[in-house]
Short mmCIF file of C-alpha atoms in Angstrom, two decimals:
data_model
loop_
_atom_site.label_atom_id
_atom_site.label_comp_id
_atom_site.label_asym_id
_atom_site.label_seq_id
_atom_site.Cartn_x
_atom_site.Cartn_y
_atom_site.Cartn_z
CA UNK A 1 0.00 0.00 0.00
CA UNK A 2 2.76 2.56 1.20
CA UNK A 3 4.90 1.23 -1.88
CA UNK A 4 1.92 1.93 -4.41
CA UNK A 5 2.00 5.59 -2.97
CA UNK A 6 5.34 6.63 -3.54
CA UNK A 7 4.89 5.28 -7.29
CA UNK A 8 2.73 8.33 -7.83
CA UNK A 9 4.11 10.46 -6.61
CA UNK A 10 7.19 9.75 -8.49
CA UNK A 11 5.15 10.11 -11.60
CA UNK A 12 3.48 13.60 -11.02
CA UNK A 13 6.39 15.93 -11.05
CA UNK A 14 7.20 16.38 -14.84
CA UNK A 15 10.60 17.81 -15.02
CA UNK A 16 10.66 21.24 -18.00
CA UNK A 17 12.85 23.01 -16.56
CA UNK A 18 15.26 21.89 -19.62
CA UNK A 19 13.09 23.05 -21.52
CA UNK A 20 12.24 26.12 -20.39
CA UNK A 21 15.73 26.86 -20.67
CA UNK A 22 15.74 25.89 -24.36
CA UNK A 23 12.72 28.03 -24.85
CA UNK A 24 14.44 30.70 -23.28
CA UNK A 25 17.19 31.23 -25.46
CA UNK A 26 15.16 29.99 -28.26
CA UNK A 27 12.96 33.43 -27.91
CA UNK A 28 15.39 36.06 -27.61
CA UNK A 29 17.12 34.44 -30.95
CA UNK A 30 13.85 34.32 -33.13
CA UNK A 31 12.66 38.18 -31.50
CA UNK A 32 15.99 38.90 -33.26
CA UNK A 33 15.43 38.14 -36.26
CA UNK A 34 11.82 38.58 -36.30
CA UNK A 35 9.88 40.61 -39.34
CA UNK A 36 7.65 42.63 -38.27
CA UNK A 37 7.05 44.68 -41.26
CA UNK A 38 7.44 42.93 -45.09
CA UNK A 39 8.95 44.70 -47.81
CA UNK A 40 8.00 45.05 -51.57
CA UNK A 41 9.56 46.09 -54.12
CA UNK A 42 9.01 48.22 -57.64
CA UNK A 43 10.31 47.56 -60.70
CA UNK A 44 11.71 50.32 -62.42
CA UNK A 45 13.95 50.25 -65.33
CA UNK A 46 16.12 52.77 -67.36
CA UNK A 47 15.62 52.57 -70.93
CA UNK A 48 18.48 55.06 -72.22
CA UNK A 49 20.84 53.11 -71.06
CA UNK A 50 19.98 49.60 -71.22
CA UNK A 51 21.57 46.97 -73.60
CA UNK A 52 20.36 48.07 -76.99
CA UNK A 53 17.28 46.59 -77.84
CA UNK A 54 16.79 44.69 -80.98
CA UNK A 55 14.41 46.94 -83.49
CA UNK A 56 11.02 46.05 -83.28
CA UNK A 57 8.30 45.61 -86.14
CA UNK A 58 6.49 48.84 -86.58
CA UNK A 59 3.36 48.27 -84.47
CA UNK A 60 0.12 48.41 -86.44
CA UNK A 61 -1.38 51.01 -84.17
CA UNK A 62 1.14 53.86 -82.48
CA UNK A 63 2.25 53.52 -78.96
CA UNK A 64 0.23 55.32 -76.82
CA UNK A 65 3.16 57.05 -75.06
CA UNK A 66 1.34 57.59 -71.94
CA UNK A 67 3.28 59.86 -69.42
CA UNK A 68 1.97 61.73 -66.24
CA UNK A 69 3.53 64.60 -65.06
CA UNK A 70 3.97 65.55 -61.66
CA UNK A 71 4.33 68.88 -60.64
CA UNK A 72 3.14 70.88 -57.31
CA UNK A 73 0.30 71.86 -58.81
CA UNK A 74 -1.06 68.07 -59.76
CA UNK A 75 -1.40 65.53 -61.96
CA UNK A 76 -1.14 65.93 -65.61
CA UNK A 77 -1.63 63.22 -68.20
CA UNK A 78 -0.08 63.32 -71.72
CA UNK A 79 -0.83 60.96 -74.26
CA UNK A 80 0.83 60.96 -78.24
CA UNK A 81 -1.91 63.36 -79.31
CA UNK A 82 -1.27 65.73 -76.41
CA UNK A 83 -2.38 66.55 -72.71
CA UNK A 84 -5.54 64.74 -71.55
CA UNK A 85 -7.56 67.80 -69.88
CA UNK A 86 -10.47 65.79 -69.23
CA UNK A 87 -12.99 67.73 -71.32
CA UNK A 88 -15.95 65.52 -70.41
CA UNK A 89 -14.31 66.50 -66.45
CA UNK A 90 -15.37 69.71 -64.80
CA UNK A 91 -11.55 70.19 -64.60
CA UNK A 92 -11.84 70.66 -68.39
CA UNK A 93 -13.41 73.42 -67.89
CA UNK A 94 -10.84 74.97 -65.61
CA UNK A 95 -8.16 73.84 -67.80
CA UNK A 96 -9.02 76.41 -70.69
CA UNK A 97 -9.25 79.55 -68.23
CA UNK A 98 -5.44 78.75 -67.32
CA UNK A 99 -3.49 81.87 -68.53
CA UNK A 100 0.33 81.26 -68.88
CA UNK A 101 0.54 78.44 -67.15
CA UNK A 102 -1.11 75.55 -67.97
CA UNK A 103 -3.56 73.39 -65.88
CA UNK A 104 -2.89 70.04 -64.77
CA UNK A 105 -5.60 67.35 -65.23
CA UNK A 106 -6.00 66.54 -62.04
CA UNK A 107 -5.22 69.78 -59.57
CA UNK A 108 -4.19 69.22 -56.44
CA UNK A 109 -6.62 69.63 -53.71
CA UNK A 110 -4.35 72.59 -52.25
CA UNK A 111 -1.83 74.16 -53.93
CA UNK A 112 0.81 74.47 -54.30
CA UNK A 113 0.47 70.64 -52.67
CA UNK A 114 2.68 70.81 -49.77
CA UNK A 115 1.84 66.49 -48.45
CA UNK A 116 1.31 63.52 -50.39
CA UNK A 117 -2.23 63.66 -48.83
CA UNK A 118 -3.66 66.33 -50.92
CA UNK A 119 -2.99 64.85 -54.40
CA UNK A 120 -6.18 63.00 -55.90
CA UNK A 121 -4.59 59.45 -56.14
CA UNK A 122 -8.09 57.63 -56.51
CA UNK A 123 -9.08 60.36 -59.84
CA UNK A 124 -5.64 59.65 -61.57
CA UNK A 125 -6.62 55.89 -61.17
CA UNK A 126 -10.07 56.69 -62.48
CA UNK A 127 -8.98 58.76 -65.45
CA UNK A 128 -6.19 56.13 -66.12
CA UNK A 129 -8.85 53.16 -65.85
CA UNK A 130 -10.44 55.07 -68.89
CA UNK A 131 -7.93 55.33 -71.04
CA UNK A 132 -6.98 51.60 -70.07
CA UNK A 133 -10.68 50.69 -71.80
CA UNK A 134 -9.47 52.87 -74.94
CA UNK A 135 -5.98 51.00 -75.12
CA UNK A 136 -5.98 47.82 -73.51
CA UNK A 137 -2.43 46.41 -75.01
CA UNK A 138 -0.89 48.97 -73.30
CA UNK A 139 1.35 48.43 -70.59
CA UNK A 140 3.78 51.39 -69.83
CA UNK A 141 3.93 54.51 -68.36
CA UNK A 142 6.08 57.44 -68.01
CA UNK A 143 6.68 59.22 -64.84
CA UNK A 144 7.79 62.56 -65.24
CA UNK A 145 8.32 64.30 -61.93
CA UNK A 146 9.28 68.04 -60.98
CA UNK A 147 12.61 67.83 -58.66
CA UNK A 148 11.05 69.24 -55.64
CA UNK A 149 8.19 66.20 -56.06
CA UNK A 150 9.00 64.04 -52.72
CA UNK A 151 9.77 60.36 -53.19
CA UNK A 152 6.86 59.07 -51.56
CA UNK A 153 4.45 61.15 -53.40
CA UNK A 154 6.03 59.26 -56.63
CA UNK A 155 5.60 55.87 -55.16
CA UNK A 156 2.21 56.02 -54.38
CA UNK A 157 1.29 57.45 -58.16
CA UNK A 158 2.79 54.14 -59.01
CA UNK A 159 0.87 52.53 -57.20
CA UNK A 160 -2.30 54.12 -58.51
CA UNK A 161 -0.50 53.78 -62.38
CA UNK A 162 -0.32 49.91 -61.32
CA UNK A 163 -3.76 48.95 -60.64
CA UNK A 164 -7.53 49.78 -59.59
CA UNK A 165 -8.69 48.07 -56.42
CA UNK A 166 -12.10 49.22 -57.12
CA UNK A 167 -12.44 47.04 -60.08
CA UNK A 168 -11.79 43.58 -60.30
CA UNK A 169 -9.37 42.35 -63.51
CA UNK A 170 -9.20 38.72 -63.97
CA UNK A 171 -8.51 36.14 -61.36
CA UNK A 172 -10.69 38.34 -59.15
CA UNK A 173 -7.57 40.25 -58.26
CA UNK A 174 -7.65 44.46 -58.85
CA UNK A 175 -7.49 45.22 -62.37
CA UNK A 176 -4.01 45.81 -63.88
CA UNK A 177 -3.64 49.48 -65.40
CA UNK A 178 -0.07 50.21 -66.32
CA UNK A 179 2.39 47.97 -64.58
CA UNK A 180 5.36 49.12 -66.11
CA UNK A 181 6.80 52.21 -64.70
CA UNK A 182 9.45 54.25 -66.63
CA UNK A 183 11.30 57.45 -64.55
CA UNK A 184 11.90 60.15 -67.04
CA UNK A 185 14.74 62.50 -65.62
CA UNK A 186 11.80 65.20 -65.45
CA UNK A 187 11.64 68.70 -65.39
CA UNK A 188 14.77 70.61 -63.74
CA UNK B 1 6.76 9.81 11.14
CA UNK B 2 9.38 9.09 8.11
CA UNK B 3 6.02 9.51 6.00
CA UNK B 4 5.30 12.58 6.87
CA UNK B 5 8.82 14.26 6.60
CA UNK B 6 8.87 13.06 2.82
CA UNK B 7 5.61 14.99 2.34
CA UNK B 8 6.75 18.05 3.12
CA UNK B 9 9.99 17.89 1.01
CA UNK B 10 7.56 16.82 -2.00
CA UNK B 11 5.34 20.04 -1.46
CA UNK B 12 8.59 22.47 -1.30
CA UNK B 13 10.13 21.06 -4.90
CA UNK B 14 6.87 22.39 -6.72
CA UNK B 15 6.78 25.13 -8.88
CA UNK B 16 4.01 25.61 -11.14
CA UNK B 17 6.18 25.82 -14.87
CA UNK B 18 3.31 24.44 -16.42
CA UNK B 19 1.46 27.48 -17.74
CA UNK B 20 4.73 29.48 -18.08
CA UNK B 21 5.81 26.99 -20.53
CA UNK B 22 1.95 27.52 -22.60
CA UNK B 23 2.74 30.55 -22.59
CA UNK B 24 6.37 30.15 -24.16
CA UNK B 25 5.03 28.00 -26.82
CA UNK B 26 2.78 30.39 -27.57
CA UNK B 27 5.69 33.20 -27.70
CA UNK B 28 7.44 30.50 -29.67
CA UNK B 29 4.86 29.75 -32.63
CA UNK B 30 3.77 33.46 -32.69
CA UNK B 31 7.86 34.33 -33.12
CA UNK B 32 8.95 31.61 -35.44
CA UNK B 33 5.79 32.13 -37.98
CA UNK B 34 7.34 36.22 -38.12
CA UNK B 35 10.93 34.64 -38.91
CA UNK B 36 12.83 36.99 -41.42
CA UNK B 37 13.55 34.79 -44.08
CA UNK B 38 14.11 37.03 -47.43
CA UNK B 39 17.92 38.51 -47.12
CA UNK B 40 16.80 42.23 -47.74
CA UNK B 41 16.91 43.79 -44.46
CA UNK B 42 16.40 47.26 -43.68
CA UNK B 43 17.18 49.22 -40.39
CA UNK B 44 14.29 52.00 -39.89
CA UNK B 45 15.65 55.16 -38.18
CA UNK B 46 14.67 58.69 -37.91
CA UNK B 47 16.43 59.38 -41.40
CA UNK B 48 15.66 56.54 -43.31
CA UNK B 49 11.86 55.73 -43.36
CA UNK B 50 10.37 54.15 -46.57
CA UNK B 51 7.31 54.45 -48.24
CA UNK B 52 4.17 52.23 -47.96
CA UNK B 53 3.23 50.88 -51.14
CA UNK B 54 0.63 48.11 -52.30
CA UNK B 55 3.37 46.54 -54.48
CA UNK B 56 3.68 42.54 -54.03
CA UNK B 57 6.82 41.81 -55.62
CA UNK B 58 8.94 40.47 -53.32
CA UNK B 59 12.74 41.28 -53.24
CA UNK B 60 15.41 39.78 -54.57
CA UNK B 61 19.49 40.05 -54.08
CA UNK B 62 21.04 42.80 -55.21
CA UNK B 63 23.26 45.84 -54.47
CA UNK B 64 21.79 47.81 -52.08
CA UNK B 65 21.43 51.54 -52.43
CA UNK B 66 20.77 53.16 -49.07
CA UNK B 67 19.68 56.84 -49.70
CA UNK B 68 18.96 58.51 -46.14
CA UNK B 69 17.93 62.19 -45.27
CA UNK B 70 21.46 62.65 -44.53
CA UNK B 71 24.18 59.94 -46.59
CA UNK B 72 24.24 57.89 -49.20
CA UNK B 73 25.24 54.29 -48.66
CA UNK B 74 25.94 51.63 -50.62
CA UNK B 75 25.72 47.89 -49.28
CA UNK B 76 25.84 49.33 -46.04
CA UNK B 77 29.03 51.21 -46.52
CA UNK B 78 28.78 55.22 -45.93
CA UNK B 79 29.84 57.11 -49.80
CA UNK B 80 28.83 60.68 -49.12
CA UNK B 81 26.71 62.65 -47.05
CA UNK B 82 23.90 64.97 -47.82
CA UNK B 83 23.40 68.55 -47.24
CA UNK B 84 20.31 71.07 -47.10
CA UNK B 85 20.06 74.00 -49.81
CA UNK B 86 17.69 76.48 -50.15
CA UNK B 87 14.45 75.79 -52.44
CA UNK B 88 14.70 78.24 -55.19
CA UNK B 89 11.26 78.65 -56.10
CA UNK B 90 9.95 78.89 -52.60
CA UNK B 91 11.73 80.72 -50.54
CA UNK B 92 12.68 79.89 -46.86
CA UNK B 93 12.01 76.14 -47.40
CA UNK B 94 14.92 73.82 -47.53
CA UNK B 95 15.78 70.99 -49.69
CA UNK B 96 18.01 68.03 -49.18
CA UNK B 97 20.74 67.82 -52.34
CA UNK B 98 23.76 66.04 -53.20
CA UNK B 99 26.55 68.97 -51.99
CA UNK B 100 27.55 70.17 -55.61
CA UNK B 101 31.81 69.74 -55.22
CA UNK B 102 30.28 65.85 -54.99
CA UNK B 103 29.34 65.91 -58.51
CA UNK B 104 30.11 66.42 -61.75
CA UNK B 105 26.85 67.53 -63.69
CA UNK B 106 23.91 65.20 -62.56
CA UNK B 107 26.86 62.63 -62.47
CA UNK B 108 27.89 61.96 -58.49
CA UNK B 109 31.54 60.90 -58.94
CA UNK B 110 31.86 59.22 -55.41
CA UNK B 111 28.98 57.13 -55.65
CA UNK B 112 30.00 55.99 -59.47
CA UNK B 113 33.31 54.88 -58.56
CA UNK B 114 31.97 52.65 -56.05
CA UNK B 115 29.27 51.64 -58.41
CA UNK B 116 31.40 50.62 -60.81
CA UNK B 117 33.47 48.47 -58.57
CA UNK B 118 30.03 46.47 -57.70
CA UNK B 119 29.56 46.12 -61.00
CA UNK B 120 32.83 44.76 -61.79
CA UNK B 121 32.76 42.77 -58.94
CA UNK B 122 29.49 41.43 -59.86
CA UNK B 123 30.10 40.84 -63.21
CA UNK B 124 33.61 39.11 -62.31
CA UNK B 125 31.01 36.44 -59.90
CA UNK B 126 29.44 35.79 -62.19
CA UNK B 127 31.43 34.85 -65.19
CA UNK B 128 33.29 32.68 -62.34
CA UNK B 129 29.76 30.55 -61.06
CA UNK B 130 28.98 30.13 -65.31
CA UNK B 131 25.33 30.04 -64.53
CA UNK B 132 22.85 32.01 -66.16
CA UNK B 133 21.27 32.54 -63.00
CA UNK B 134 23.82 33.99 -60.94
CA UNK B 135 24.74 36.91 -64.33
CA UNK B 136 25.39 40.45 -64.22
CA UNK B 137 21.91 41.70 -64.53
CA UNK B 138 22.38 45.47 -63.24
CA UNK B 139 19.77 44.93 -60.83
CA UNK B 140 19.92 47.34 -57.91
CA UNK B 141 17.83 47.79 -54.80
CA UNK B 142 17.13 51.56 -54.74
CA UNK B 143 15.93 52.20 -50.54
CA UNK B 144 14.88 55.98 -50.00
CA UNK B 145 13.78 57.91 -47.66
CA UNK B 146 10.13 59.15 -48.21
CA UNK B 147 10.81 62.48 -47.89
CA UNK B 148 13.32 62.86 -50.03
CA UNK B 149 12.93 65.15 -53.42
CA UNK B 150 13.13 63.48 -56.54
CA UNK B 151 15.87 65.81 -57.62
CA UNK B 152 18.46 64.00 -55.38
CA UNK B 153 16.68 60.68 -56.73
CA UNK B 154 17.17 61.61 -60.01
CA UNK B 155 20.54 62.03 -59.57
CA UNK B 156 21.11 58.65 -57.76
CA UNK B 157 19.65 56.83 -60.52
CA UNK B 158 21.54 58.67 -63.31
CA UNK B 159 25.04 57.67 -61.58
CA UNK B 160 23.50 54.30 -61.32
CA UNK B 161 22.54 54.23 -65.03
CA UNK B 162 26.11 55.07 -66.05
CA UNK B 163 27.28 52.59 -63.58
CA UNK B 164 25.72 50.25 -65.66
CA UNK B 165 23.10 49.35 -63.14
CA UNK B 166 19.37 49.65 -65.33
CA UNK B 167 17.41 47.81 -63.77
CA UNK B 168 16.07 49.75 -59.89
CA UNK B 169 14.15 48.14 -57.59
CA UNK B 170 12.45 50.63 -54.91
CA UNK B 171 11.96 49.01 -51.91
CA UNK B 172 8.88 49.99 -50.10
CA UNK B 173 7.03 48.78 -47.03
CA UNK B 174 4.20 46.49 -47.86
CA UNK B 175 0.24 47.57 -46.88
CA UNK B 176 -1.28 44.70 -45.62
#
């Protein structure tokens, strides 16, 4: 009877404190080289001064050439046939009062803009998903910003030149605009 | 009697490890499922804070191109620091510029000459591995501060250009 007792309590008394120690150092470790954040990245590439290209077939319709320009004022979209003003847009309305100086498409909410916040991301994805619809083989754009233009005001227009999360493309993911970004040395 | 004694040594050895140790495999899952396992690593600081972005491409090895609010660094290595002009067109505000005895044109000599001996490097690895894979691409990871202007970017990736680097990757932070 006394015998059967001690069994037990021989049994109860698990011993972890190995592992605990184990655990211990195992934490510190992996909160070292824990990620808390993930990066992305955007492609970007310089044409001038790649490897020369080999000369392409002359397309059967012209390039579109689409390039948005980004000053402090706004937005402004050029195509091969000129600057998009929007004339359908109220903005196109504004756009032919603009003495001297001419209007960007899409004006900044304040200007000159002085944050990333007041420049109209979602209409320069909406104007771009239009023109999409008009030339759907088209995949590049040209980024021309002004040098005072701060670097993350020109990553999020690539972002809205990439794709529109308010429609969905195929595969149920956002449609794809203009994936492929091109940095023109822009205006000095 | 002996009974008794034995008892009370029992009751003094216990110490309840039990839920500690749920609540280190907890710590433990939670940690290892956040393990850093792409090789691009960035160290946020005052003067170096990226972007957000809703790119998905994830990144790749490559020479890394640190540009801060203060120095330009490449693979982790300082080049050249940055200094604070005035903004021509609006007066009183500052803007962060390459100093101009650091360059020659848009060209920033410094920076190319270190360039160029990544490149050379690079190119010299891979004509040693043989492997398609492992070739000279001019791939470059391009990491830059958000507030930054794009006329010191511009600069950046001209010398890169005519280091024979084409190919820039911007590393952002991912929106989730």
């Amino acid at each position: 009877m006394a015998g059967k007792g001690r069994r037990t309590t021989e049994e109860t008394p698990l011993d972890l404190v190995p592992i605990m120690n184990l655990v211990t150092i195992l934490i510190p470790f992996l909160l070292m080289s824990a990620q808390f954040v993930t990066l992305a990245v955007i492609d970007s590439t310089l044409p001038a001064i790649g490897p020369p290209q080999e000369v392409q077939e002359e397309p059967d319709e012209p390039p579109l050439m689409l390039s948005v320009a980004l000053t402090d004022q706004g937005f402004t979209i050029l195509g091969d046939n000129g600057v998009v003003t929007g004339e359908s847009e109220e903005e196109g309305a504004e756009g032919e009062e603009g003495e001297g100086e001419p209007e960007p498409t899409i004006p900044c909410a304040e200007r000159p803009c002085t944050s990333a916040e007041s420049y109209d991301f979602e209409e320069l994805t909406r104007m771009l998903s239009l023109i999409k619809d008009e030339y759907p083989d088209d995949q590049n754009v040209i980024l021309v910003p002004e040098g005072r233009i701060q670097y993350e005001v020109i990553v999020r227009t690539m972002d809205s030149t990439r794709e529109d999360k308010s429609q969905k493309g195929e595969d149920d993911s956002s449609r794809e605009l203009f994936p492929f970004v091109v940095i023109a040395g822009g205006a000095q | 009697m002996a009974l008794k004694k034995k008892k009370r040594v029992q009751k003094r050895e216990e110490l309840a490890i039990t839920s500690m140790m749920d609540m280190m495999t907890i710590i433990l899952v939670f940690l290892l499922k956040s393990y850093a396992s792409t090789e691009v690593t960035v160290t946020p600081s005052e003067d170096m804070q990226l972007p957000t972005s809703s790119a998905a491409k994830a990144p790749e090895l490559a020479v890394q191109l640190m540009v801060s609010k203060t120095e330009i660094l490449v693979d982790g290595v300082p080049v050249l620091g940055l200094t604070t002009v005035q903004d021509e067109e609006n007066p009183g505000e500052m803007l962060i510029a390459v100093p101009e005895d650091e360059k020659k044109g848009q060209m920033i000599t410094d920076l190319y000459d270190r360039l160029l001996d990544k490149a050379e490097q690079a190119k010299a690895l891979g004509e040693a591995s043989g492997s398609e894979q492992h070739a000279f691409k001019g791939r470059i990871l391009l990491q830059c501060d958000q507030n930054l202007p794009f006329s010191v970017i511009r600069e950046v990736m001209y010398t890169a250009g005519q280091a024979q680097f084409s190919e820039f990757k911007f590393v952002v932070y991912k929106t989730e």
